[in-house]
Short mmCIF file of C-alpha atoms in Angstrom, two decimals:
data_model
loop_
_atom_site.label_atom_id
_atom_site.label_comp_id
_atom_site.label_asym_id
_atom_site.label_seq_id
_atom_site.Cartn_x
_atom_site.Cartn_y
_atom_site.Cartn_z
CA UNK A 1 0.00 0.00 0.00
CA UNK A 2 0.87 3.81 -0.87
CA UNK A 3 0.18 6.26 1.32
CA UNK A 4 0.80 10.15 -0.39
CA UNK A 5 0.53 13.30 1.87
CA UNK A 6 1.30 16.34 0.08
CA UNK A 7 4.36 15.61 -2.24
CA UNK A 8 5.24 13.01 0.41
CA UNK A 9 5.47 9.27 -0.43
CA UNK A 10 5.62 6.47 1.98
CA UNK A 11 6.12 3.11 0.62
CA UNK A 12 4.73 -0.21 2.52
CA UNK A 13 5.93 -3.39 1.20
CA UNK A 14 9.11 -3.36 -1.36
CA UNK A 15 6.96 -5.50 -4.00
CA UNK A 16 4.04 -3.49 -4.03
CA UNK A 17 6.16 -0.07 -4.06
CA UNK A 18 6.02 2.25 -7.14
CA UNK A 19 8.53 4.41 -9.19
CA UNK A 20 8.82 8.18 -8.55
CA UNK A 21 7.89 8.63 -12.03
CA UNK A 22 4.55 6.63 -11.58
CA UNK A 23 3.76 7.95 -8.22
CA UNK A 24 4.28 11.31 -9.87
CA UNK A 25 1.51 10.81 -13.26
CA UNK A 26 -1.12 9.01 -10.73
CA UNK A 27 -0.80 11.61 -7.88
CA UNK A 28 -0.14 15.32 -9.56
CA UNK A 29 -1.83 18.01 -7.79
CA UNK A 30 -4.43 19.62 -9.60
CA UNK A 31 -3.70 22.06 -11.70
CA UNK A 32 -5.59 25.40 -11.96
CA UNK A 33 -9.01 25.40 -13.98
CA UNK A 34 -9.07 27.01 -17.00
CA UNK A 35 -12.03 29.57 -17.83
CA UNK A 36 -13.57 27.06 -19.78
CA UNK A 37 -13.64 24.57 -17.26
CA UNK A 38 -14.54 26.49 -14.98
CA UNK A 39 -17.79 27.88 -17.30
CA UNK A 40 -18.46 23.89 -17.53
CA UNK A 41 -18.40 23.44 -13.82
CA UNK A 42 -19.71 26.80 -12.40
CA UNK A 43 -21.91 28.40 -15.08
CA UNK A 44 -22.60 32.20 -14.89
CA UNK A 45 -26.24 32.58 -13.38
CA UNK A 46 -29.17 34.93 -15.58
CA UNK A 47 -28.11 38.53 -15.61
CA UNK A 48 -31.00 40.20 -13.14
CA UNK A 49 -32.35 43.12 -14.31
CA UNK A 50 -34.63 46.27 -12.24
CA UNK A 51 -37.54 46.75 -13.20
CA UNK A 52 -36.76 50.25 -14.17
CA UNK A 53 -33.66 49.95 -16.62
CA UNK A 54 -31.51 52.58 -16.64
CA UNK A 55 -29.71 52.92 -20.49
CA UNK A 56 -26.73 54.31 -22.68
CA UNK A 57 -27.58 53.56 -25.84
CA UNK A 58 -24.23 55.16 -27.58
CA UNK A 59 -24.09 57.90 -25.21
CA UNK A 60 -27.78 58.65 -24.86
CA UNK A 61 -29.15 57.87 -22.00
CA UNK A 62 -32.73 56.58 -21.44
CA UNK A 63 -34.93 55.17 -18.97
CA UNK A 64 -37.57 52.77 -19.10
CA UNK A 65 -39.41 49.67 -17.86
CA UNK A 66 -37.77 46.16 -18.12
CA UNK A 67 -41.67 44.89 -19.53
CA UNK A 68 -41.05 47.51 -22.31
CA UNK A 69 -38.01 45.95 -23.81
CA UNK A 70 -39.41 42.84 -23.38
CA UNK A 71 -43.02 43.75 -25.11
CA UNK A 72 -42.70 41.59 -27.96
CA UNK A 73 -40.48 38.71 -27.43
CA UNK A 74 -39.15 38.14 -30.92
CA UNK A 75 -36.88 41.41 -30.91
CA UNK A 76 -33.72 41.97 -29.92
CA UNK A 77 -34.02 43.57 -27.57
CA UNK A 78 -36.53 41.22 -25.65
CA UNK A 79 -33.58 38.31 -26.33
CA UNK A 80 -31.06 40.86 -24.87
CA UNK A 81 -32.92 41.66 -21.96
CA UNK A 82 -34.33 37.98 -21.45
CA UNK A 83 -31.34 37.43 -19.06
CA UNK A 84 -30.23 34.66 -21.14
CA UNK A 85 -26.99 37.24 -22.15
CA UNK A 86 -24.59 39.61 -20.49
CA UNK A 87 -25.26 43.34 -21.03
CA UNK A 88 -22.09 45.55 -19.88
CA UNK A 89 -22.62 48.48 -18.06
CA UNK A 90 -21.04 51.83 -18.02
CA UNK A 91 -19.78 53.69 -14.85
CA UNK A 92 -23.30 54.76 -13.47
CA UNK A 93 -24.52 51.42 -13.52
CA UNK A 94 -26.68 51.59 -17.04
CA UNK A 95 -27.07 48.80 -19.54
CA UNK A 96 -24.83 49.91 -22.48
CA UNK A 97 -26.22 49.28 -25.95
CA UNK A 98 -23.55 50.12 -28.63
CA UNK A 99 -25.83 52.04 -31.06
CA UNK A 100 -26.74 55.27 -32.08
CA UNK A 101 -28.88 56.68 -30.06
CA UNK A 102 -30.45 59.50 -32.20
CA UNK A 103 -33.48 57.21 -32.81
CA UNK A 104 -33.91 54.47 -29.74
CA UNK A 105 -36.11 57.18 -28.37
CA UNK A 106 -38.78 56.60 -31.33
CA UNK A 107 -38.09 52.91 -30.97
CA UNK A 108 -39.15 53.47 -27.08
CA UNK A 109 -42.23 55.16 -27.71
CA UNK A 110 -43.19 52.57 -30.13
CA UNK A 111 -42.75 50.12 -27.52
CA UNK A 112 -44.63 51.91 -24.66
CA UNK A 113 -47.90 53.09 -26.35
CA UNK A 114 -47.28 52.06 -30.23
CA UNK A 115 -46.40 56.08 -31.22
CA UNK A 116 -44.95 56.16 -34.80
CA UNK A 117 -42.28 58.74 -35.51
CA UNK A 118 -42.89 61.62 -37.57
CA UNK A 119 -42.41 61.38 -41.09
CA UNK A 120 -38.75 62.79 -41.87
CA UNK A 121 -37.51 60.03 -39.32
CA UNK A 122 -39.33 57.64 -40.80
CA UNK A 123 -36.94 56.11 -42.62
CA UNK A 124 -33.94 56.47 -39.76
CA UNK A 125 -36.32 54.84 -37.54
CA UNK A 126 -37.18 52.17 -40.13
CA UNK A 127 -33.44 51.25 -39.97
CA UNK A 128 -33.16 51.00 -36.43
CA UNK A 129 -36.15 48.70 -35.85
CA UNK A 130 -34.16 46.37 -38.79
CA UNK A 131 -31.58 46.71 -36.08
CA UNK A 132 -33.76 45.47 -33.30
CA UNK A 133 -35.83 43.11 -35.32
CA UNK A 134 -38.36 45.40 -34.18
CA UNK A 135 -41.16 43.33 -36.84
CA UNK A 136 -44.79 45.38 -35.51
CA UNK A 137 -42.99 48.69 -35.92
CA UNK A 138 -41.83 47.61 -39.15
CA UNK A 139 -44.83 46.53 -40.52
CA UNK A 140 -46.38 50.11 -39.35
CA UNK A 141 -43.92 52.04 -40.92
CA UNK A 142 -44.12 49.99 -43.81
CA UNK A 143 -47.54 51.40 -44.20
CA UNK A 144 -46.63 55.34 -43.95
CA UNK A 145 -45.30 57.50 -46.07
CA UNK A 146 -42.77 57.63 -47.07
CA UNK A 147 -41.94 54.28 -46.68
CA UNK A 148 -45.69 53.03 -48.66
CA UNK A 149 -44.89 55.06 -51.50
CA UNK A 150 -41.55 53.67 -52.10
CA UNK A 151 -42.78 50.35 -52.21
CA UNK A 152 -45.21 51.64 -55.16
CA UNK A 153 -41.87 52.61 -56.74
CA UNK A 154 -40.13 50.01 -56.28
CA UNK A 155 -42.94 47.92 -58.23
CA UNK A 156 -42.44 49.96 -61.01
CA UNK A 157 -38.49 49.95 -60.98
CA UNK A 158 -38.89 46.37 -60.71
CA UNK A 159 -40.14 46.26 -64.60
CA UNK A 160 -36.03 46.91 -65.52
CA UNK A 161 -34.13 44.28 -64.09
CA UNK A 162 -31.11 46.46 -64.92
CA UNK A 163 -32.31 49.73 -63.40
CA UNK A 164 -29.55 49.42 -60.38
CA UNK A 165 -26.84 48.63 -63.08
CA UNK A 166 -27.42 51.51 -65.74
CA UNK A 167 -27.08 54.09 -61.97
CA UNK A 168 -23.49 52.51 -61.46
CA UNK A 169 -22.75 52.97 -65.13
CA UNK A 170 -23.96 56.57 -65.11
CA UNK A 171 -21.84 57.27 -62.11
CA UNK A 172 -18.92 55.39 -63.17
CA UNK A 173 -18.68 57.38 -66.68
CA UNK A 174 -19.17 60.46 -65.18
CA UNK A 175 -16.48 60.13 -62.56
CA UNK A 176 -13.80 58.99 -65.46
CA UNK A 177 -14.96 61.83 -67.46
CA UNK A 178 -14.49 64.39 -64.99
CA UNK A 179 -11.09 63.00 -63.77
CA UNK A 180 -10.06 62.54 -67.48
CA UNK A 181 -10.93 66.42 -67.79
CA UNK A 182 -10.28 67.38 -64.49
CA UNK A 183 -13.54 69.16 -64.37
CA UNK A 184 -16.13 69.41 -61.69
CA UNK A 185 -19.11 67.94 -63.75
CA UNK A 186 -19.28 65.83 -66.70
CA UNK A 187 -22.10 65.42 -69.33
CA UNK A 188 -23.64 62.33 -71.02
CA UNK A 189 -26.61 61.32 -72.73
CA UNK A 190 -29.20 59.02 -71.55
CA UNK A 191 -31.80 57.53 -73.50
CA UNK A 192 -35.38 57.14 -71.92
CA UNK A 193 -37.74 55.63 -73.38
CA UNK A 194 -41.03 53.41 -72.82
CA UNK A 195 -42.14 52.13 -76.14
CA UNK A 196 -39.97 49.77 -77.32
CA UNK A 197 -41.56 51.03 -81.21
CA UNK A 198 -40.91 55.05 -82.65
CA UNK A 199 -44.43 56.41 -82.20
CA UNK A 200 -45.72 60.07 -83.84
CA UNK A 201 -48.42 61.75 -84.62
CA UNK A 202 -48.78 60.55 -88.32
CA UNK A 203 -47.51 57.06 -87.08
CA UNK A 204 -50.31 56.23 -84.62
CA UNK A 205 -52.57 54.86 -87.08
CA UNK A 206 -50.27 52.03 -88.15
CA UNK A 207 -48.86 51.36 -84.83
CA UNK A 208 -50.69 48.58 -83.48
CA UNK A 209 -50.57 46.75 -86.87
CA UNK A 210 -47.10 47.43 -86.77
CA UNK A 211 -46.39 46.40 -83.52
CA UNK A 212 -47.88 42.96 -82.97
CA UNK A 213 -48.41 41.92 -87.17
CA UNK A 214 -45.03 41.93 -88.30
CA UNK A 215 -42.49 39.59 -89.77
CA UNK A 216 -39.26 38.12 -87.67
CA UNK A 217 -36.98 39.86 -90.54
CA UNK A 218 -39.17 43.28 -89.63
CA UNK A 219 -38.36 43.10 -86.45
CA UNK A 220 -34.86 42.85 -86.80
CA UNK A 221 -35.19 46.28 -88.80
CA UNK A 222 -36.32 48.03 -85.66
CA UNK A 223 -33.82 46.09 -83.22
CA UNK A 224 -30.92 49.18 -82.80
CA UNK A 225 -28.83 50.80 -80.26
CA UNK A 226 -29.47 54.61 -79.86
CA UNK A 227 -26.35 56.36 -79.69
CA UNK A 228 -25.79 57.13 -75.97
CA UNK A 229 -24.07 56.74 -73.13
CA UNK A 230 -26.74 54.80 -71.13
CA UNK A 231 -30.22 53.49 -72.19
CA UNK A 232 -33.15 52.95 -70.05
CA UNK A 233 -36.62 50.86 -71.66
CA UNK A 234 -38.80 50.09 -72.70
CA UNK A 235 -41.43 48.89 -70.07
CA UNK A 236 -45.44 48.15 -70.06
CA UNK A 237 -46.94 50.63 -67.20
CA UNK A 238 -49.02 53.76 -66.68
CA UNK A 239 -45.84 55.56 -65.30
CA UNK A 240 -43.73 57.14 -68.14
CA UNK A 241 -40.61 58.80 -69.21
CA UNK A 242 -40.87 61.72 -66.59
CA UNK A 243 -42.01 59.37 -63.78
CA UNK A 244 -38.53 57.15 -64.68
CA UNK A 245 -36.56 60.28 -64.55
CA UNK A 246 -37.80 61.08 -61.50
CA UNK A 247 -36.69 58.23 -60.31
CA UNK A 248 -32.68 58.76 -61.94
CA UNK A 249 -32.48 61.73 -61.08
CA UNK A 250 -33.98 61.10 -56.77
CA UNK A 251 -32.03 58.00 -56.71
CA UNK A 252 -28.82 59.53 -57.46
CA UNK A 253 -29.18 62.54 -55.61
CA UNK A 254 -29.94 60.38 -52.19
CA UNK A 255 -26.28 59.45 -52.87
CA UNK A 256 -25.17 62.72 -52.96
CA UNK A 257 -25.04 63.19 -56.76
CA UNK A 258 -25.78 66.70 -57.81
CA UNK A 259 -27.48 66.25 -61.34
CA UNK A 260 -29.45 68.20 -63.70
CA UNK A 261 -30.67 67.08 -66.73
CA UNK A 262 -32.53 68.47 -70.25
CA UNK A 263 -33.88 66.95 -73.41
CA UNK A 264 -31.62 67.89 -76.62
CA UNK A 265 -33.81 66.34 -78.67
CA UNK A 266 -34.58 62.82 -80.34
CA UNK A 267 -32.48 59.43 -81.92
CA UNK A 268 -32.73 59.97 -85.54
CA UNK A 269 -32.11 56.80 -86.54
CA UNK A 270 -33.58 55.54 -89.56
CA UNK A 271 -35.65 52.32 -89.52
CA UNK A 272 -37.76 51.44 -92.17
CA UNK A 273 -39.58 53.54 -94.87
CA UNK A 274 -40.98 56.63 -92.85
CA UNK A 275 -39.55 55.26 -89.47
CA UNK A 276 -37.26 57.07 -87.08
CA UNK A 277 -36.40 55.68 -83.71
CA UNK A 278 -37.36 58.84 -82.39
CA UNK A 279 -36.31 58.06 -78.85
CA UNK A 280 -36.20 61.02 -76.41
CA UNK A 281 -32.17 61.92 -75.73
CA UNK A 282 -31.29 63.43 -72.21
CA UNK A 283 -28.15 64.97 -71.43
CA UNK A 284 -27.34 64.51 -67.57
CA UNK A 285 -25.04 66.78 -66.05
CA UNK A 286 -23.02 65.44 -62.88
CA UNK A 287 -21.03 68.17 -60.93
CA UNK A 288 -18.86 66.16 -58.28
CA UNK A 289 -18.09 69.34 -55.93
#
């Protein structure tokens, strides 16, 4: 028999002794747990929470009640209050979310009494219930303006698959141009246009015969290019030329894109017998500073 005190061996009978070096892999002292072993053998207990939470949501500090971030349960911040995670706080004690504030205020209200923001934050506030997974307030907002007209525009944009595309390349040529120049704006032409056939006065009466009663070899006649930069159409909606420009020109100036733009007139391609393309040319003006 072994007995072992400390590091201390004391050996009984000669035949049943051990070596050091056995004595020594059998009997080691413990080492120190590591902090993953000690997770597995002590785990943290739910983070407690008042039931008036004080905040710093990226500086801004708010108050509120603990059943208020936890009024619908699929949000973030119901799972981040649910004391299932650790929420650091800041010197005095408050929660600290890592977020602009600017907007959790809105977010608040919505969550106390179901108060929408007013409409120029709509769409900052739209952003920040993404954030939080926030899905009622979403769905309300989704319903407001502005938020419910831009989903009527982005049914219509969705008629040109390449709407998103033909932006980049407008931005892309402009930049070269201006650098190529070293100007502060640039100039190209666009082409708008929403029948994919040339349409005029004198040419309305034969349009529809035109149109859908014509050979595969004349329809190859009225397959062209217009000569431009960029060339948006044709679609099959009410909305029109100005309503798509509208959309250029809005879309590009919420990326801070300064851009006018003017008709110079009309593709004078010819076609077939009295037929011009007569496809509406825009000249878009980009001034970069």
């Amino acid at each position: 028999m072994v007995v072992v005190t400390g590091q201390n061996k004391v050996s009984g009978d000669p035949d049943d002794a051990m070596s050091s070096s056995d004595a020594e892999d059998d009997f080691q002292e413990p080492a120190t747990p590591t902090a993953t072993q000690a997770g597995q053998a002590l785990p943290l207990l739910p983070q407690q929470f008042p039931e008036v939470v004080p905040l710093n949501v990226g500086g801004m500090h708010f108050t509120t009640r603990l059943s208020t971030l936890r009024r619908y349960e699929d949000t973030m911040l119901a799972a981040m209050f649910s004391g299932r995670h650790y929420i650091p706080t800041d010197a005095e004690g408050r929660y600290f979310i890592d977020r602009d504030g600017t907007y959790f205020g809105d977010i608040l209200n919505f969550l106390r009494s179901g108060d929408l923001p007013p409409r120029d934050r709509v769409r900052s506030v739209y952003k920040e219930a993404q954030y939080y997974s926030i899905g009622p307030l979403l769905d309300n907002l989704e319903d407001v303006q502005p938020l419910k007209g831009e989903k009527v525009r982005q049914a219509f944009l969705g008629l040109m698959p390449y709407y998103k595309d033909h932006l980049e390349r407008i931005i892309e040529i402009a930049k070269l141009r201006a650098m190529q120049r070293k100007a502060r704006f640039a100039k190209l032409k666009v082409c708008v246009f929403k029948e994919e056939m040339p349409i005029t006065p004198y040419e309305c009466p034969h349009f529809n015969s035109l149109r859908f009663e014509r050979s595969e070899s004349e329809t190859k006649l009225f397959e062209h290019h217009c000569e431009v930069d960029v060339s948006f159409g044709p679609w099959e909606a009410v909305a029109d030329v100005y309503d798509l420009l509208h959309c250029i020109v809005t879309d590009l100036s919420d990326r801070g894109i300064t851009v006018d733009h003017q008709c110079i007139g009309v593709c004078d391609k010819h076609l077939i017998n009295h037929y011009y393309c007569k496809r509406p040319i825009y000249e878009f003006k980009i001034t970069w500073w």
